[in-house]
XYZ file of C-alpha atoms in Angstrom:
699
model
C -2.276 -2.971 -29.606
C -5.930 -3.821 -29.173
C -7.058 -3.203 -25.585
C -8.648 -6.644 -25.232
C -5.577 -8.335 -26.641
C -3.358 -6.448 -24.196
C -5.491 -7.515 -21.237
C -6.128 -11.120 -22.148
C -3.349 -12.345 -24.429
C -1.135 -13.746 -21.673
C -3.840 -15.791 -19.911
C -4.932 -17.223 -23.264
C -1.364 -18.189 -24.089
C -0.901 -19.724 -20.678
C -4.068 -21.786 -21.005
C -2.556 -23.429 -24.029
C 0.705 -24.090 -22.246
C -0.486 -25.261 -18.867
C -3.595 -27.350 -19.352
C -1.430 -30.351 -18.531
C -2.166 -33.569 -16.662
C 1.115 -34.428 -14.957
C -0.274 -34.293 -11.437
C -0.746 -37.662 -9.881
C -1.795 -36.878 -6.327
C -4.353 -34.132 -7.031
C -3.196 -32.340 -3.894
C -3.995 -28.639 -4.043
C -0.458 -27.676 -3.014
C 1.110 -29.604 -5.895
C -1.332 -28.244 -8.444
C -0.788 -24.710 -7.198
C 2.999 -25.015 -7.159
C 3.020 -26.515 -10.630
C 0.823 -23.924 -12.293
C 2.581 -21.061 -10.524
C 6.093 -22.129 -11.487
C 5.154 -22.829 -15.087
C 3.478 -19.430 -15.299
C 6.599 -17.737 -13.942
C 8.959 -19.554 -16.285
C 6.814 -19.077 -19.391
C 5.409 -15.620 -18.747
C 7.754 -13.506 -16.633
C 9.590 -10.670 -18.347
C 13.046 -11.875 -17.297
C 12.581 -15.412 -18.687
C 14.379 -16.945 -15.717
C 14.339 -20.697 -15.305
C 13.912 -22.001 -11.779
C 17.515 -22.960 -11.147
C 20.103 -22.750 -8.372
C 20.095 -18.944 -8.474
C 16.333 -18.753 -7.947
C 16.632 -21.504 -5.333
C 19.137 -19.444 -3.342
C 16.957 -16.337 -3.483
C 13.833 -18.274 -2.500
C 15.676 -19.845 0.435
C 16.899 -16.470 1.705
C 13.601 -14.617 1.265
C 11.480 -17.341 2.838
C 13.638 -17.658 5.952
C 13.583 -13.857 6.297
C 9.801 -13.993 6.031
C 9.592 -16.619 8.777
C 12.014 -15.003 11.211
C 13.193 -11.583 10.049
C 14.199 -10.508 13.556
C 16.280 -13.679 14.131
C 14.522 -14.415 17.402
C 12.908 -17.824 16.809
C 15.261 -20.056 14.837
C 18.501 -21.296 16.371
C 21.765 -21.361 14.448
C 21.467 -25.150 14.257
C 18.076 -24.748 12.529
C 19.605 -22.463 9.931
C 22.457 -24.926 9.370
C 19.887 -27.672 8.834
C 17.895 -25.535 6.389
C 21.077 -24.373 4.632
C 21.377 -27.835 3.079
C 18.350 -27.014 0.943
C 19.697 -23.690 -0.332
C 20.429 -24.920 -3.851
C 18.011 -27.863 -3.880
C 14.727 -25.980 -3.940
C 14.671 -25.821 -7.731
C 14.832 -29.625 -7.787
C 12.084 -29.832 -5.167
C 9.880 -27.473 -7.166
C 10.406 -29.414 -10.380
C 9.517 -32.633 -8.525
C 6.520 -30.958 -6.812
C 8.112 -31.785 -3.477
C 7.480 -29.864 -0.241
C 10.174 -31.342 2.006
C 11.799 -27.974 2.725
C 8.476 -26.208 3.203
C 7.134 -28.921 5.521
C 10.342 -28.857 7.550
C 10.248 -25.077 7.958
C 6.601 -25.167 9.051
C 7.388 -27.832 11.635
C 10.458 -25.938 12.859
C 8.953 -22.463 13.076
C 5.848 -23.723 14.877
C 8.049 -25.592 17.349
C 10.253 -22.549 17.993
C 7.276 -20.200 18.296
C 5.657 -22.564 20.795
C 8.885 -22.591 22.797
C 8.985 -18.797 22.951
C 5.313 -18.696 23.874
C 6.163 -21.070 26.702
C 8.658 -18.735 28.359
C 7.690 -15.150 27.480
C 5.466 -14.773 30.545
C 8.273 -16.056 32.748
C 10.476 -13.168 31.585
C 7.736 -10.572 31.935
C 6.692 -11.670 35.417
C 9.896 -10.267 36.932
C 10.849 -6.567 37.194
C 13.586 -5.357 34.865
C 16.649 -3.556 36.167
C 16.810 -0.349 34.171
C 19.880 0.943 35.985
C 22.229 -1.257 33.970
C 24.076 0.098 30.948
C 23.032 -2.600 28.473
C 21.915 -1.982 24.894
C 19.774 -3.534 22.199
C 20.694 -3.887 18.524
C 17.535 -3.418 16.442
C 18.954 -4.125 12.966
C 18.607 -7.872 12.191
C 21.291 -7.581 9.500
C 23.815 -6.891 12.265
C 22.773 -9.987 14.221
C 23.350 -13.693 13.777
C 20.857 -16.349 14.768
C 21.191 -17.374 18.435
C 23.635 -20.237 18.991
C 21.486 -22.037 21.540
C 18.315 -21.767 23.614
C 20.046 -19.757 26.345
C 21.195 -17.127 23.835
C 17.726 -17.014 22.286
C 16.151 -16.618 25.738
C 18.470 -13.682 26.430
C 17.646 -12.083 23.065
C 13.963 -12.202 23.936
C 14.681 -10.881 27.422
C 16.454 -7.893 25.877
C 13.581 -7.423 23.418
C 10.963 -7.492 26.185
C 13.065 -5.156 28.284
C 13.266 -2.674 25.413
C 9.518 -2.770 24.801
C 8.772 -2.501 28.520
C 11.143 0.463 28.718
C 9.218 2.160 25.916
C 5.873 1.589 27.681
C 7.358 2.647 31.023
C 8.590 5.924 29.562
C 5.140 6.501 28.032
C 3.266 5.908 31.313
C 5.765 7.960 33.344
C 5.425 10.852 30.902
C 1.622 10.791 31.171
C 1.884 10.896 34.967
C 4.460 13.700 34.943
C 2.273 15.769 32.623
C -0.779 15.200 34.831
C 1.163 16.315 37.917
C 2.494 19.374 36.082
C -1.067 20.244 34.994
C -2.319 19.715 38.573
C -4.875 17.209 37.335
C -6.561 16.167 40.598
C -8.582 13.452 38.833
C -5.411 11.608 37.846
C -4.413 8.736 40.123
C -0.682 9.013 40.862
C 1.090 5.639 41.037
C 4.468 4.516 42.339
C 7.298 3.714 39.960
C 6.910 0.026 40.863
C 3.212 0.035 39.964
C 3.892 1.748 36.643
C 6.676 -0.726 35.820
C 4.281 -3.616 36.494
C 1.663 -1.965 34.261
C 4.244 -1.600 31.474
C 5.216 -5.285 31.677
C 1.569 -6.346 31.686
C 0.921 -4.261 28.577
C 3.831 -5.919 26.757
C 2.644 -9.356 27.909
C -0.842 -8.582 26.609
C 0.535 -7.500 23.249
C 2.471 -10.753 22.880
C -0.480 -12.850 24.010
C -2.429 -11.332 21.132
C 0.488 -11.862 18.740
C 0.701 -15.560 19.600
C -3.084 -15.875 19.282
C -2.817 -14.602 15.736
C 0.150 -16.868 14.991
C -1.969 -19.857 16.020
C -4.594 -18.772 13.497
C -2.170 -19.190 10.605
C -3.114 -22.251 8.577
C -1.302 -24.231 5.912
C -2.723 -22.042 3.138
C -1.340 -18.920 4.840
C 2.094 -20.473 5.217
C 2.092 -21.807 1.665
C 1.184 -18.330 0.396
C 4.249 -16.932 2.163
C 6.435 -19.602 0.554
C 5.015 -19.016 -2.918
C 5.426 -15.256 -2.563
C 9.061 -15.740 -1.617
C 9.323 -17.567 -4.949
C 7.579 -14.842 -6.976
C 9.670 -12.136 -5.260
C 12.791 -14.008 -6.389
C 11.824 -12.919 -9.898
C 11.034 -9.296 -9.026
C 9.349 -7.342 -6.204
C 6.059 -6.833 -8.065
C 5.249 -10.401 -9.062
C 2.911 -11.746 -6.416
C 0.798 -14.779 -5.656
C -2.662 -13.664 -4.529
C -4.774 -16.228 -2.665
C -8.508 -15.981 -3.458
C -9.220 -13.563 -0.585
C -6.407 -11.213 -1.621
C -7.522 -11.368 -5.260
C -11.021 -10.294 -4.164
C -9.516 -7.377 -2.229
C -7.418 -6.396 -5.266
C -10.527 -6.328 -7.471
C -12.230 -4.042 -4.958
C -9.259 -1.681 -4.784
C -8.871 -1.362 -8.541
C -12.611 -1.046 -9.304
C -13.752 0.956 -6.280
C -16.751 -1.257 -5.657
C -17.806 -4.477 -3.950
C -20.904 -6.435 -3.065
C -21.623 -6.450 0.644
C -23.070 -4.437 3.515
C -20.692 -1.446 3.429
C -19.036 -1.641 6.842
C -15.293 -1.342 7.399
C -14.182 -3.776 10.094
C -11.197 -4.092 12.396
C -10.004 -6.903 14.652
C -9.545 -6.037 18.308
C -6.976 -7.559 20.653
C -9.749 -9.321 22.576
C -10.783 -11.228 19.445
C -13.909 -9.197 18.671
C -14.701 -7.809 15.220
C -15.497 -4.108 15.556
C -17.265 -1.852 13.074
C -14.783 0.956 12.350
C -16.835 2.879 9.796
C -20.080 2.742 7.853
C -19.617 3.589 4.164
C -21.966 6.475 3.232
C -24.733 5.366 0.884
C -24.129 1.660 1.546
C -26.646 -1.003 2.581
C -25.655 -0.625 6.252
C -25.980 3.148 6.020
C -29.464 2.854 4.491
C -30.644 0.189 6.963
C -29.497 2.405 9.801
C -29.090 0.014 12.751
C -25.408 -0.942 12.422
C -23.119 1.763 13.796
C -19.398 2.422 14.159
C -18.298 0.962 17.501
C -20.633 -2.053 17.348
C -19.135 -5.530 17.868
C -20.221 -8.236 15.407
C -20.633 -11.529 17.274
C -22.225 -13.762 14.622
C -23.183 -13.801 10.948
C -25.968 -15.837 9.357
C -26.764 -16.092 5.670
C -30.474 -15.232 5.687
C -32.319 -17.830 7.780
C -29.248 -20.074 7.953
C -27.372 -21.153 11.059
C -25.352 -18.285 12.599
C -21.560 -18.567 12.458
C -19.569 -17.336 15.457
C -17.107 -14.530 14.592
C -15.499 -14.019 18.016
C -11.826 -14.988 17.718
C -12.056 -15.182 13.925
C -9.513 -13.232 11.883
C -10.956 -10.106 10.335
C -9.864 -11.297 6.874
C -11.992 -14.424 7.341
C -14.898 -12.515 8.904
C -15.011 -10.210 5.878
C -15.446 -13.207 3.561
C -18.493 -14.375 5.520
C -20.050 -10.897 5.617
C -19.539 -10.028 1.956
C -21.892 -11.641 -0.514
C -23.960 -11.271 -3.642
C -26.204 -8.280 -4.138
C -29.743 -9.019 -2.944
C -28.784 -11.666 -0.368
C -29.314 -11.145 3.348
C -26.608 -10.878 6.005
C -28.139 -11.377 9.457
C -25.740 -9.969 12.053
C -25.782 -10.605 15.782
C -24.336 -7.402 17.217
C -23.280 -6.211 20.653
C -23.938 -2.497 21.125
C -21.660 -0.226 23.226
C -24.288 -0.279 26.008
C -24.021 -4.084 26.193
C -27.334 -4.894 24.503
C -27.451 -7.698 21.915
C -29.465 -7.125 18.734
C -29.972 -8.970 15.462
C -29.609 -6.729 12.413
C -30.746 -7.964 8.968
C -29.073 -6.197 6.036
C -29.726 -6.854 2.346
C -26.397 -6.693 0.549
C -25.917 -4.169 -2.234
C -23.156 -2.914 -4.485
C -20.971 -0.708 -2.290
C -19.329 2.222 -4.052
C -16.067 3.409 -2.481
C -16.186 7.057 -3.502
C -12.686 7.755 -2.170
C -11.363 5.625 -5.054
C -12.550 7.986 -7.773
C -11.406 11.216 -9.400
C -12.838 14.473 -8.078
C -12.285 18.137 -8.760
C -12.377 21.601 -7.218
C -11.670 25.223 -8.108
C -8.890 27.196 -6.423
C -8.557 30.966 -6.092
C -6.622 33.288 -3.815
C -7.167 36.742 -2.348
C -5.025 38.697 -4.766
C -6.221 37.450 -8.120
C -9.227 36.466 -10.202
C -7.146 33.613 -11.625
C -9.052 30.322 -11.354
C -7.145 27.044 -11.143
C -8.985 23.811 -11.796
C -7.837 20.928 -9.626
C -8.338 17.200 -10.280
C -7.369 14.621 -7.684
C -6.756 11.087 -8.991
C -5.925 8.558 -6.232
C -5.316 5.627 -8.595
C -5.773 4.533 -12.208
C -8.884 2.518 -11.456
C -10.805 0.303 -13.835
C -13.592 -2.246 -13.578
C -12.158 -5.221 -15.461
C -15.335 -7.248 -14.914
C -17.729 -4.683 -16.350
C -17.141 -3.143 -19.752
C -19.544 -0.343 -18.857
C -18.085 0.140 -15.381
C -16.108 3.133 -14.200
C -12.788 3.930 -15.845
C -10.525 6.654 -14.508
C -9.830 8.006 -18.007
C -13.549 8.566 -18.630
C -14.022 10.117 -15.194
C -11.093 12.510 -15.665
C -12.547 13.498 -19.036
C -15.828 14.351 -17.280
C -13.988 16.407 -14.648
C -12.136 18.271 -17.413
C -15.429 19.128 -19.097
C -16.884 20.426 -15.831
C -13.824 22.590 -15.173
C -13.833 23.957 -18.726
C -17.428 25.084 -18.201
C -16.197 26.974 -15.131
C -13.713 28.828 -17.396
C -10.663 27.882 -15.345
C -7.345 29.451 -16.370
C -5.332 26.262 -15.900
C -5.649 22.732 -14.542
C -3.604 20.836 -11.963
C -3.762 17.033 -12.116
C -2.679 15.627 -8.755
C -0.967 12.215 -8.957
C 0.683 12.349 -5.538
C 0.597 8.964 -3.774
C -0.982 7.425 -6.877
C 0.567 3.961 -7.177
C -0.746 3.232 -10.662
C -3.320 0.859 -12.096
C -4.712 0.354 -15.588
C -2.215 0.705 -18.446
C -4.887 1.256 -21.096
C -6.516 3.980 -19.030
C -3.283 5.929 -18.698
C -2.907 5.825 -22.494
C -6.481 7.036 -22.922
C -6.011 9.726 -20.275
C -2.834 11.077 -21.860
C -4.784 11.391 -25.093
C -7.113 13.901 -23.449
C -4.287 16.464 -23.497
C -2.723 15.963 -26.951
C -4.002 15.598 -30.510
C -2.621 12.109 -31.112
C 0.646 10.201 -31.025
C 2.661 7.711 -28.979
C 2.176 7.669 -25.204
C 4.397 4.837 -24.004
C 6.586 2.094 -25.423
C 6.144 -1.430 -24.087
C 8.551 -4.349 -24.416
C 7.934 -7.964 -23.499
C 10.497 -10.670 -22.864
C 10.848 -11.368 -26.579
C 10.566 -9.280 -29.699
C 10.734 -5.595 -30.372
C 9.052 -2.868 -28.349
C 5.621 -1.772 -29.501
C 4.047 1.632 -29.063
C 0.741 2.378 -27.373
C -0.722 5.430 -29.080
C -3.505 7.913 -28.657
C -5.385 7.564 -31.935
C -8.156 10.016 -31.084
C -7.421 13.359 -32.762
C -9.678 15.246 -30.337
C -8.013 17.346 -27.651
C -10.310 17.477 -24.642
C -8.191 20.087 -22.864
C -5.584 22.304 -24.515
C -4.939 24.830 -21.742
C -2.215 25.218 -19.129
C -1.434 21.941 -17.368
C 0.611 20.994 -14.305
C 0.982 17.460 -12.992
C 1.796 17.064 -9.303
C 3.881 14.048 -8.252
C 5.805 12.810 -5.248
C 8.017 9.885 -4.273
C 4.986 7.582 -4.085
C 3.742 8.373 -7.596
C 4.411 5.109 -9.411
C 3.836 3.028 -12.520
C 0.888 4.458 -14.509
C 1.428 7.822 -12.788
C 4.974 7.825 -14.120
C 3.818 6.913 -17.622
C 1.464 9.888 -17.733
C 3.941 12.318 -16.171
C 6.751 11.154 -18.478
C 4.623 11.411 -21.625
C 3.412 14.913 -20.792
C 6.991 15.916 -19.971
C 8.386 14.504 -23.217
C 5.700 16.298 -25.230
C 6.448 19.507 -23.296
C 2.714 19.449 -22.654
C 2.788 19.864 -18.874
C 5.078 21.018 -16.097
C 5.859 18.272 -13.585
C 5.959 19.643 -10.028
C 6.885 17.814 -6.833
C 9.514 15.519 -5.336
C 12.908 15.306 -7.068
C 12.033 11.907 -8.563
C 9.046 9.587 -8.561
C 8.992 5.979 -7.322
C 10.717 4.352 -10.296
C 8.427 1.403 -11.076
C 8.712 0.867 -14.802
C 7.191 -2.583 -15.221
C 3.806 -3.886 -16.338
C 1.925 -6.628 -14.497
C -0.926 -8.812 -15.677
C -3.331 -10.767 -13.494
C -3.307 -14.478 -14.336
C -6.336 -16.410 -13.086
C -4.743 -19.663 -11.951
C -8.054 -21.537 -12.070
C -8.008 -21.125 -15.848
C -4.612 -22.761 -16.036
C -5.731 -26.256 -15.023
C -8.199 -28.748 -16.457
C -11.652 -29.410 -15.092
C -10.313 -32.565 -13.455
C -8.897 -30.305 -10.764
C -12.090 -28.437 -9.893
C -11.868 -29.927 -6.402
C -8.759 -27.829 -5.616
C -10.206 -24.528 -6.833
C -10.173 -21.624 -6.218
C -6.398 -21.403 -6.515
C -6.131 -17.627 -6.606
C -4.213 -15.465 -9.047
C -0.690 -14.527 -10.036
C 0.226 -10.887 -10.490
C 2.961 -11.390 -13.063
C 5.507 -8.908 -14.410
C 5.277 -9.446 -18.163
C 6.568 -6.216 -19.701
C 8.689 -3.163 -19.184
C 7.610 0.269 -20.312
C 9.702 3.077 -21.741
C 9.162 6.761 -22.269
C 8.581 7.931 -25.796
C 12.078 9.466 -25.612
C 13.438 5.913 -25.144
C 14.429 6.008 -21.482
C 12.945 3.675 -18.888
C 11.319 5.011 -15.741
C 12.433 1.809 -14.010
C 14.628 2.776 -11.013
C 15.179 6.334 -12.274
C 11.555 7.468 -12.115
C 10.481 10.835 -13.528
C 12.404 13.945 -12.519
C 10.251 16.919 -11.626
C 10.668 20.082 -13.707
C 10.142 22.183 -10.592
C 11.230 20.524 -7.358
C 9.478 21.054 -4.037
C 10.799 19.805 -0.669
C 10.144 16.086 -0.320
C 7.985 15.003 2.627
C 9.557 11.547 2.294
C 13.097 12.832 1.850
C 14.354 11.190 5.035
C 12.772 7.813 4.329
C 14.174 5.122 2.058
C 11.349 4.763 -0.466
C 11.344 3.748 -4.103
C 12.132 0.926 -6.482
C 15.850 1.546 -6.018
C 15.499 0.566 -2.336
C 14.099 -2.898 -3.171
C 15.979 -6.144 -3.718
C 16.191 -8.099 -6.976
C 14.718 -5.372 -9.160
C 14.717 -5.343 -12.941
C 17.542 -3.043 -14.137
C 17.264 0.265 -15.998
C 17.966 0.448 -19.716
C 16.856 2.430 -22.730
C 15.657 1.852 -26.272
C 15.240 3.995 -29.375
C 12.926 6.965 -29.069
C 9.526 6.880 -30.736
C 8.645 9.446 -33.374
C 6.658 12.288 -31.869
C 6.271 16.047 -32.132
C 6.352 18.250 -29.063
C 3.322 20.323 -28.090
C 2.989 23.348 -30.359
C 2.297 25.666 -27.430
C 5.369 24.632 -25.461
C 5.587 26.351 -22.087
C 7.911 29.323 -22.203
C 10.129 30.602 -19.428
C 10.484 27.391 -17.409
C 13.777 28.577 -15.904
C 12.098 31.747 -14.640
C 9.218 29.714 -13.173
C 11.778 27.521 -11.381
C 13.638 30.509 -9.984
C 10.459 32.215 -8.770
C 9.228 29.000 -7.161
C 12.573 28.410 -5.465
C 12.468 31.924 -4.034
C 8.975 31.383 -2.611
C 9.883 27.961 -1.219
C 12.995 29.350 0.477
C 10.835 31.970 2.186
C 8.241 29.439 3.336
C 8.824 28.344 6.940
C 6.919 25.075 6.499
C 9.000 24.012 3.508
C 12.155 24.912 5.434
C 10.983 22.617 8.229
C 10.332 19.789 5.753
C 13.946 19.988 4.575
C 15.202 20.175 8.147
C 13.116 17.171 9.161
C 14.406 15.138 6.209
C 17.986 15.813 7.272
C 17.082 14.813 10.837
C 15.509 11.525 9.718
C 18.490 10.665 7.515
C 20.763 11.126 10.514
C 18.519 9.028 12.767
C 17.991 6.085 10.432
C 21.617 4.980 10.793
C 21.185 4.613 14.559
C 20.229 1.014 15.341
C 21.548 0.570 18.896
C 19.574 1.896 21.851
C 20.372 2.143 25.543
C 18.242 0.153 27.991
C 19.198 2.412 30.873
C 16.085 4.293 32.010
C 17.803 7.647 32.570
C 19.660 7.527 29.253
C 16.611 6.313 27.338
C 14.325 8.979 28.795
C 16.887 11.714 28.188
C 17.225 10.570 24.575
C 13.448 10.410 24.064
C 12.951 13.869 25.552
C 15.650 15.230 23.277
C 14.039 13.596 20.236
C 10.629 14.932 21.224
C 12.024 18.426 21.663
C 13.658 18.189 18.228
C 10.473 16.899 16.596
C 8.133 19.329 18.367
C 8.916 22.076 15.896
C 7.603 19.851 13.109
C 4.251 19.105 14.776
C 2.485 22.085 13.248
C 3.894 21.858 9.732
C 1.075 22.494 7.231
C -1.505 22.835 10.038
C -2.591 26.342 9.054
C -4.771 27.163 6.090
C -2.988 28.737 3.136
C -4.108 31.757 1.144
C -6.123 29.497 -1.160
C -9.903 29.503 -1.346
C -11.250 26.093 -2.344
C -14.642 25.764 -4.020
C -16.539 22.589 -4.853
C -18.200 22.591 -8.245
C -21.844 23.633 -7.996
C -23.055 20.608 -9.925
C -21.252 18.285 -7.528
C -22.760 20.026 -4.498
C -26.253 19.897 -5.999
C -25.989 16.103 -6.277
C -25.299 15.628 -2.560
C -27.695 18.199 -1.096
C -29.602 16.602 1.768
C -26.923 13.943 2.349
C -25.258 15.143 5.543
C -22.472 12.541 5.449
C -21.439 13.350 1.882
C -21.643 17.082 2.556
C -19.442 16.624 5.632
C -16.986 14.571 3.564
C -16.852 17.288 0.886
C -16.225 19.961 3.523
C -13.479 17.874 5.149
C -11.779 17.526 1.750
C -12.061 21.277 1.150
C -10.391 21.996 4.500
C -7.669 19.459 3.763
C -6.878 21.105 0.428
C -6.891 24.560 2.018
C -3.912 23.505 4.186
C -1.941 21.989 1.304
C 1.125 24.198 0.859
C 2.308 22.049 -2.058
C -0.924 22.740 -3.888
C -0.672 26.445 -3.055
C 2.834 26.645 -4.527
C 1.674 24.710 -7.599
C -1.173 27.189 -8.036
C 1.330 30.071 -7.908
C 3.475 28.337 -10.520
C 0.351 28.031 -12.669
C -0.337 31.755 -12.308
C 3.191 32.485 -13.538
C 2.846 30.530 -16.788
C 2.733 32.889 -19.766
């Protein structure tokens, strides 16, 4: 299929379907609900109508979103809301918000009530000599029957959190005494208990401050996302701010000043990091640790940012290239300065592919290594960066270095551009099918590599783990089916086998509704993809050819752990021919790797830790008795201590940056420091070391 057609066919179809004029009120909420629901019904892969089944799912998911811990709503509230369980489809079709408005009114009322009494609970000392417990799994709890039961649930919650802080402060004091730290001020138990309660009270004061900042758009977004998640976990409504963030993540660039910000508990916006090479970095006055008090657009009136959510502050600070952001900043020494910064295009280098060369002491064998964090693409710029083009450039650089094999690292790569994964797979084969794609109607179609050039024909290993998903799984599966590469890593990958398209909701309505724009975007699941052998990666993922101990083995991660997922199935295989230089002796490579892994103390600890975490995750009840709690925590710490130094030591690998890459950053101390930090990180990567040894064993 033509690349442009693949990217834009759905929005064009939807424009034809949804440029309707049924809205009478012109209210933004009604327009947004209407265009979103019509998009879901007409475009989603599963072709579900919004009926009683969807209504029930929406009802459940939205209430969970509002009060997952079952600590705000009363049972009577849930009984009241239960009446709407199978009426929400009718409300949606009528563009009614009765249920939504009622939930907003109720949750705000209940949150205000809790805010009214939390200090009362935390003003009094807790008795930690009792033998009471807390249940931390909401699925094992019902909603409180009345206000008294809710009050007691919060009391238990505050007691548990105070107990955790108390243990932390007591441990610090005990360690200081044991170390004979004369500078440490020893406090009584009573003073430490008061400090613990004050810390919990401060945390909740900040939490309620942030709850008060939620506006109707925030709450409506939560409601609409409960609706999209009723179709599948990957369909998502993105308000305008989230859509802007998505564009930045997938393209690796933005227009702004190049400062990463964080919101502090006191309401200040703090500069966490200056992006190397950015406008802030070049201007030189803004530093990490500075507090941004105000923002003015050039000579305009300054806007106060104290108490403003960081997500909102970011929108004021970003802006078009060439415009001026005039920041009022408080320095760590207390001085107030005004810093003018001309916005530029900020390049987030950590988004992009990069490469290195790996050797070890006992061999002249050179392994080329390419790290790809995501399948990035600049949808707004045809000449912008594409991961497939960048990987091709890295391959060319490594070929010039005469490497003996190449490792492509897709660990933690959650996916991205479908077309780019097709183009990237084509770098390693002559031509042929890469992936099969099926929409809600019609037969599957095949996305092929039609370029007969082979950019790299040598030894190839693809590294994956449990968090390798979507486009990563397409590439790994295709190379596995062609017998072109060995897949090394976790037993199975994430298992996300669906394709999403971004629908610009502003394009779905007529110009008469310009007053309600921007509406945002819908990330819509429109297709399912299949391996060229016919099997879906959905739920089942890609199985590694050579399995290494899974760092996430004790954690429930993957598509199979999510609710309301699209099921696995299979279709007919595509016609393809396996790689002519199929890797020989895979069983021997597996056996040799298994022997090395079994003799590696760090890998043994990874397996042991996974077993420990699996055992712990079923424990949901905890004692609120101080002695029992502290004994349990000390036992857990002793058990976990042995895992603290896993993968801390450098391996036998020697990591080298490519000379051309180093030449480009000579004189830039920040980029040189970043390159050195990456080199040191790779040097400690036991998974990469084992992969390199597998590469050396390929005949």
